[in-house]
Amino acid sequence: QVRLMESGGGLVQTGGSLRLSCAASGSIFSINAMGWYRQAPGKPREFLARITGRGSTNYAGSVKGRFTISRDNAKNTVYLQMNSLKPEDTAVYYCNMEYVNSYYWGQGTQVTVSS
Protein backbone atom coordinates (compact mmCIF):
# COMPACT_ATOMS: atom_id res chain seq x y z
CA GLN A 1 0.00 0.00 0.00
CA VAL A 2 1.03 3.62 -0.52
CA ARG A 3 1.70 5.66 2.60
CA LEU A 4 3.16 9.08 3.42
CA MET A 5 4.94 9.82 6.68
CA GLU A 6 5.97 13.31 7.81
CA SER A 7 8.69 13.95 10.37
CA GLY A 8 10.82 16.80 11.69
CA GLY A 9 8.25 18.99 13.39
CA GLY A 10 8.77 20.40 16.85
CA LEU A 11 9.21 23.53 18.93
CA VAL A 12 11.52 26.30 17.76
CA GLN A 13 12.12 29.93 18.70
CA THR A 14 11.40 32.87 16.44
CA GLY A 15 14.15 33.16 13.83
CA GLY A 16 15.08 29.50 14.07
CA SER A 17 14.98 26.74 11.48
CA LEU A 18 13.43 23.33 10.99
CA ARG A 19 13.71 20.72 8.26
CA LEU A 20 10.63 18.62 7.56
CA SER A 21 10.75 15.29 5.74
CA CYS A 22 8.05 13.22 4.07
CA ALA A 23 8.74 9.72 2.83
CA ALA A 24 6.42 7.83 0.51
CA SER A 25 6.46 4.08 0.96
CA GLY A 26 5.05 1.24 -1.10
CA SER A 27 5.32 0.30 -4.75
CA ILE A 28 5.72 3.75 -6.29
CA PHE A 29 6.94 4.77 -9.74
CA SER A 30 7.16 8.14 -11.49
CA ILE A 31 5.60 10.46 -8.91
CA ASN A 32 4.03 13.44 -10.66
CA ALA A 33 4.64 15.90 -7.82
CA MET A 34 4.96 16.31 -4.08
CA GLY A 35 4.18 19.31 -1.96
CA TRP A 36 3.65 20.84 1.45
CA TYR A 37 0.60 22.41 3.04
CA ARG A 38 -0.16 23.67 6.53
CA GLN A 39 -3.23 24.30 8.65
CA ALA A 40 -3.34 26.55 11.69
CA PRO A 41 -6.17 26.34 14.26
CA GLY A 42 -9.33 27.96 12.91
CA LYS A 43 -7.83 28.51 9.46
CA PRO A 44 -8.17 26.64 6.14
CA ARG A 45 -5.42 24.43 4.82
CA GLU A 46 -2.82 26.56 3.03
CA PHE A 47 -0.60 25.65 0.09
CA LEU A 48 3.10 26.24 0.72
CA ALA A 49 5.30 24.61 -1.91
CA ARG A 50 5.30 22.01 -4.68
CA ILE A 51 7.96 20.19 -6.65
CA THR A 52 7.35 18.17 -9.82
CA GLY A 53 9.04 14.99 -10.94
CA ARG A 54 11.18 17.12 -13.25
CA GLY A 55 12.30 19.34 -10.38
CA SER A 56 10.25 22.45 -11.11
CA THR A 57 9.17 24.28 -7.95
CA ASN A 58 6.35 26.57 -6.95
CA TYR A 59 5.95 28.54 -3.72
CA ALA A 60 3.28 30.49 -1.95
CA GLY A 61 4.14 34.16 -1.59
CA SER A 62 4.01 33.92 2.19
CA VAL A 63 7.02 31.57 2.32
CA LYS A 64 9.01 32.47 -0.79
CA GLY A 65 12.57 33.30 0.22
CA ARG A 66 12.30 31.58 3.60
CA PHE A 67 11.26 27.99 2.76
CA THR A 68 12.89 25.65 0.26
CA ILE A 69 11.39 22.44 -1.09
CA SER A 70 13.65 19.66 -2.35
CA ARG A 71 13.46 15.96 -3.13
CA ASP A 72 15.36 12.69 -3.15
CA ASN A 73 13.89 10.69 -6.01
CA ALA A 74 15.65 7.45 -5.07
CA LYS A 75 14.02 7.53 -1.63
CA ASN A 76 10.67 8.99 -2.74
CA THR A 77 11.18 11.68 -0.13
CA VAL A 78 10.40 15.40 -0.14
CA TYR A 79 11.88 17.95 2.26
CA LEU A 80 10.92 21.41 3.42
CA GLN A 81 13.73 23.55 4.81
CA MET A 82 12.17 26.34 6.88
CA ASN A 83 14.29 29.32 7.91
CA SER A 84 13.56 32.59 9.70
CA LEU A 85 10.53 31.07 11.35
CA LYS A 86 7.84 33.31 12.81
CA PRO A 87 5.04 32.64 15.33
CA GLU A 88 2.53 32.84 12.47
CA ASP A 89 4.19 29.77 10.95
CA THR A 90 2.77 27.69 13.81
CA ALA A 91 0.56 25.00 12.27
CA VAL A 92 0.24 21.34 11.43
CA TYR A 93 2.28 20.69 8.30
CA TYR A 94 1.11 18.09 5.77
CA CYS A 95 2.80 16.57 2.75
CA ASN A 96 0.95 15.66 -0.42
CA MET A 97 1.74 13.36 -3.33
CA GLU A 98 0.21 13.41 -6.81
CA TYR A 99 0.48 9.91 -8.24
CA VAL A 100 -1.42 7.95 -10.91
CA ASN A 101 -4.26 10.48 -11.01
CA SER A 102 -4.73 10.32 -7.23
CA TYR A 103 -3.83 12.54 -4.29
CA TYR A 104 -2.29 11.18 -1.09
CA TRP A 105 -1.84 12.91 2.26
CA GLY A 106 0.26 12.29 5.32
CA GLN A 107 -1.05 12.62 8.87
CA GLY A 108 0.80 15.86 9.57
CA THR A 109 3.53 17.06 11.90
CA GLN A 110 3.16 19.90 14.41
CA VAL A 111 5.40 22.95 14.10
CA THR A 112 5.29 25.47 16.95
CA VAL A 113 7.25 28.73 16.84
CA SER A 114 7.54 30.58 20.13
CA SER A 115 7.76 34.37 20.31
XYZ file of N, CA and C in Angstrom:
345
model
N 0.828 -1.166 0.000
C 0.000 0.000 0.000
C 0.886 1.248 0.000
N 0.328 2.350 -0.473
C 1.027 3.620 -0.518
C 0.761 4.378 0.774
N 1.819 4.938 1.342
C 1.703 5.656 2.598
C 2.701 6.803 2.630
N 2.283 7.936 3.208
C 3.157 9.084 3.418
C 3.375 9.284 4.901
N 4.608 9.628 5.280
C 4.939 9.820 6.684
C 5.790 11.067 6.847
N 5.238 12.087 7.521
C 5.973 13.310 7.807
C 6.787 13.147 9.088
N 7.884 13.897 9.167
C 8.688 13.952 10.374
C 9.452 15.269 10.400
N 9.980 15.621 11.566
C 10.819 16.799 11.693
C 10.180 17.985 12.383
N 8.894 17.900 12.697
C 8.247 18.992 13.395
C 8.716 19.088 14.833
N 8.375 20.201 15.476
C 8.766 20.404 16.855
C 8.602 21.843 17.270
N 9.257 22.187 18.364
C 9.208 23.527 18.935
C 10.493 24.267 18.613
N 10.364 25.493 18.121
C 11.521 26.298 17.764
C 11.233 27.757 18.112
N 12.275 28.511 18.400
C 12.122 29.925 18.704
C 12.037 30.757 17.432
N 11.463 31.937 17.562
C 11.400 32.871 16.438
C 12.793 33.082 15.848
N 12.884 33.013 14.520
C 14.150 33.156 13.829
C 14.892 31.859 13.606
N 14.427 30.785 14.201
C 15.078 29.501 14.068
C 14.696 28.778 12.796
N 15.181 27.541 12.682
C 14.979 26.738 11.481
C 14.539 25.329 11.833
N 13.803 24.723 10.914
C 13.425 23.325 10.991
C 13.472 22.732 9.598
N 13.732 21.437 9.521
C 13.711 20.718 8.257
C 12.714 19.570 8.366
N 11.647 19.654 7.586
C 10.634 18.617 7.562
C 10.939 17.603 6.464
N 10.586 16.354 6.716
C 10.746 15.290 5.738
C 9.423 14.575 5.547
N 9.212 14.046 4.355
C 8.048 13.222 4.073
C 8.463 12.110 3.138
N 8.360 10.888 3.606
C 8.741 9.724 2.830
C 7.502 8.975 2.357
N 7.482 8.642 1.084
C 6.420 7.834 0.508
C 6.892 6.388 0.433
N 6.107 5.485 0.964
C 6.461 4.075 0.959
C 5.458 3.281 0.145
N 5.872 2.090 -0.267
C 5.046 1.242 -1.100
C 5.638 1.095 -2.484
N 4.889 0.484 -3.365
C 5.320 0.304 -4.751
C 4.959 1.555 -5.535
N 5.950 2.436 -5.700
C 5.722 3.753 -6.288
C 6.685 3.967 -7.449
N 6.147 4.444 -8.561
C 6.937 4.774 -9.737
C 6.470 6.101 -10.314
N 7.431 6.914 -10.741
C 7.161 8.140 -11.491
C 6.125 9.037 -10.811
N 6.466 9.520 -9.632
C 5.604 10.456 -8.911
C 5.472 11.744 -9.719
N 4.251 12.208 -9.901
C 4.025 13.443 -10.656
C 4.553 14.665 -9.907
N 4.215 14.762 -8.625
C 4.641 15.904 -7.824
C 4.435 15.608 -6.349
N 5.166 16.335 -5.518
C 4.958 16.306 -4.082
C 4.956 17.739 -3.576
N 4.270 17.961 -2.477
C 4.179 19.309 -1.963
C 3.932 19.356 -0.474
N 3.887 20.579 0.037
C 3.654 20.836 1.451
C 2.518 21.819 1.636
N 1.682 21.545 2.623
C 0.597 22.415 3.044
C 0.665 22.567 4.553
N -0.056 23.545 5.085
C -0.162 23.672 6.532
C -1.555 24.143 6.904
N -1.933 23.875 8.143
C -3.228 24.299 8.648
C -3.077 24.735 10.096
N -3.356 26.007 10.344
C -3.343 26.554 11.685
C -4.737 26.444 12.288
N -4.848 26.448 13.622
C -6.170 26.343 14.256
C -7.126 27.427 13.769
N -8.323 27.022 13.368
C -9.334 27.957 12.914
C -9.126 28.512 11.519
N -8.130 28.019 10.796
C -7.834 28.514 9.459
C -7.906 27.370 8.445
N -8.148 27.703 7.163
C -8.168 26.642 6.141
C -6.766 26.145 5.831
N -6.699 24.969 5.221
C -5.416 24.430 4.816
C -4.811 25.312 3.728
N -3.521 25.593 3.864
C -2.821 26.559 3.027
C -1.714 25.878 2.229
N -1.682 26.135 0.933
C -0.597 25.647 0.091
C 0.695 26.379 0.403
N 1.801 25.649 0.444
C 3.100 26.239 0.720
C 4.077 26.084 -0.442
N 4.275 24.867 -0.901
C 5.299 24.609 -1.912
C 5.012 23.299 -2.624
N 5.491 23.197 -3.855
C 5.297 22.010 -4.679
C 6.515 21.795 -5.551
N 6.861 20.525 -5.772
C 7.962 20.187 -6.654
C 7.522 19.046 -7.551
N 7.749 19.181 -8.855
C 7.347 18.169 -9.817
C 8.418 17.099 -9.954
N 8.076 16.043 -10.670
C 9.035 14.993 -10.939
C 10.230 15.466 -11.736
N 10.082 16.544 -12.489
C 11.177 17.121 -13.253
C 12.002 18.110 -12.444
N 11.559 18.441 -11.234
C 12.301 19.342 -10.381
C 11.835 20.782 -10.386
N 10.794 21.096 -11.126
C 10.252 22.447 -11.111
C 9.564 22.719 -9.784
N 9.725 23.927 -9.260
C 9.175 24.276 -7.954
C 8.207 25.438 -8.047
N 7.316 25.498 -7.075
C 6.346 26.566 -6.954
C 6.148 26.848 -5.472
N 6.070 28.138 -5.111
C 5.947 28.539 -3.719
C 4.814 29.523 -3.524
N 4.199 29.449 -2.360
C 3.278 30.491 -1.950
C 4.066 31.749 -1.606
N 3.460 32.903 -1.859
C 4.140 34.156 -1.590
C 4.520 34.341 -0.131
N 3.760 33.748 0.772
C 4.014 33.917 2.191
C 5.299 33.252 2.666
N 5.818 32.294 1.900
C 7.015 31.567 2.324
C 8.176 31.695 1.350
N 7.955 32.310 0.206
C 9.014 32.468 -0.785
C 10.188 33.229 -0.177
N 11.383 32.683 -0.339
C 12.575 33.296 0.216
C 12.948 32.789 1.592
N 12.023 32.138 2.283
C 12.301 31.577 3.603
C 12.296 30.053 3.600
N 11.400 29.448 2.818
C 11.263 27.990 2.762
C 11.799 27.477 1.436
N 12.383 26.284 1.461
C 12.889 25.651 0.256
C 12.434 24.204 0.205
N 11.804 23.814 -0.902
C 11.389 22.440 -1.091
C 12.436 21.712 -1.934
N 12.705 20.471 -1.598
C 13.647 19.657 -2.348
C 13.195 18.208 -2.296
N 13.876 17.361 -3.046
C 13.461 15.963 -3.128
C 14.649 15.032 -3.276
N 14.428 13.783 -2.921
C 15.356 12.694 -3.155
C 14.559 11.630 -3.890
N 14.709 11.590 -5.200
C 13.894 10.692 -6.011
C 14.109 9.219 -5.661
N 15.355 8.851 -5.370
C 15.653 7.455 -5.066
C 14.933 6.979 -3.816
N 14.683 7.885 -2.886
C 14.023 7.531 -1.632
C 12.557 7.943 -1.596
N 12.051 8.498 -2.695
C 10.669 8.993 -2.739
C 10.366 9.891 -1.545
N 11.265 10.817 -1.298
C 11.177 11.684 -0.131
C 11.230 13.150 -0.553
N 10.396 13.962 0.073
C 10.399 15.397 -0.142
C 10.738 16.083 1.178
N 11.445 17.211 1.088
C 11.878 17.949 2.259
C 11.364 19.383 2.186
N 11.222 19.993 3.337
C 10.924 21.411 3.420
C 11.863 22.039 4.438
N 12.829 22.802 3.949
C 13.732 23.546 4.814
C 13.084 24.881 5.145
N 12.858 25.138 6.421
C 12.174 26.335 6.876
C 13.141 27.177 7.696
N 13.398 28.388 7.235
C 14.294 29.317 7.910
C 13.542 30.571 8.328
N 14.143 31.330 9.225
C 13.564 32.590 9.697
C 12.116 32.408 10.140
N 11.880 31.409 10.950
C 10.528 31.068 11.352
C 9.913 32.146 12.242
N 8.614 32.317 12.087
C 7.839 33.309 12.812
C 6.708 32.620 13.570
N 6.177 33.251 14.619
C 5.044 32.643 15.329
C 3.865 32.315 14.417
N 3.631 33.111 13.389
C 2.533 32.842 12.473
C 2.755 31.613 11.596
N 3.944 31.030 11.639
C 4.192 29.767 10.952
C 3.699 28.564 11.753
N 3.269 28.776 12.972
C 2.772 27.692 13.809
C 1.554 27.043 13.162
N 1.623 25.738 12.948
C 0.558 25.003 12.270
C 0.917 23.528 12.234
N -0.043 22.721 11.789
C 0.239 21.344 11.426
C 0.629 21.327 9.958
N 1.760 20.726 9.652
C 2.284 20.687 8.296
C 2.034 19.316 7.683
N 1.469 19.315 6.469
C 1.107 18.093 5.771
C 1.866 17.988 4.450
N 2.270 16.779 4.092
C 2.800 16.565 2.753
C 1.738 15.928 1.876
N 1.890 16.135 0.577
C 0.946 15.659 -0.419
C 1.713 15.042 -1.573
N 1.151 13.987 -2.153
C 1.739 13.358 -3.326
C 0.687 13.209 -4.409
N 1.035 13.616 -5.626
C 0.211 13.410 -6.809
C 0.788 12.213 -7.554
N -0.013 11.154 -7.675
C 0.480 9.912 -8.241
C -0.660 9.145 -8.892
N -0.456 8.705 -10.105
C -1.423 7.950 -10.913
C -2.838 8.503 -10.770
N -2.974 9.790 -11.010
C -4.256 10.481 -11.005
C -4.964 10.461 -9.654
N -4.193 10.301 -8.583
C -4.734 10.324 -7.230
C -3.906 11.261 -6.362
N -4.483 11.656 -5.234
C -3.827 12.544 -4.292
C -3.741 11.843 -2.942
N -2.547 11.838 -2.366
C -2.293 11.181 -1.093
C -1.818 12.205 -0.077
N -2.191 11.989 1.184
C -1.844 12.906 2.263
C -1.221 12.155 3.420
N -0.253 12.795 4.068
C 0.259 12.292 5.322
C -0.630 12.718 6.479
N -0.254 12.311 7.683
C -1.045 12.616 8.867
C -0.690 13.954 9.503
N 0.413 14.559 9.086
C 0.800 15.864 9.570
C 1.813 15.821 10.696
N 2.574 16.895 10.814
C 3.529 17.057 11.903
C 3.412 18.478 12.443
N 3.388 18.608 13.759
C 3.161 19.896 14.405
C 4.438 20.727 14.426
N 4.323 21.974 13.999
C 5.402 22.952 14.105
C 4.908 24.095 14.981
N 5.638 24.385 16.045
C 5.290 25.470 16.946
C 6.467 26.430 17.059
N 6.215 27.703 16.782
C 7.246 28.733 16.840
C 6.903 29.673 17.984
N 7.771 29.747 18.963
C 7.539 30.582 20.133
C 8.055 31.993 19.892
N 7.376 32.968 20.468
C 7.760 34.367 20.313
C 8.770 34.786 21.357
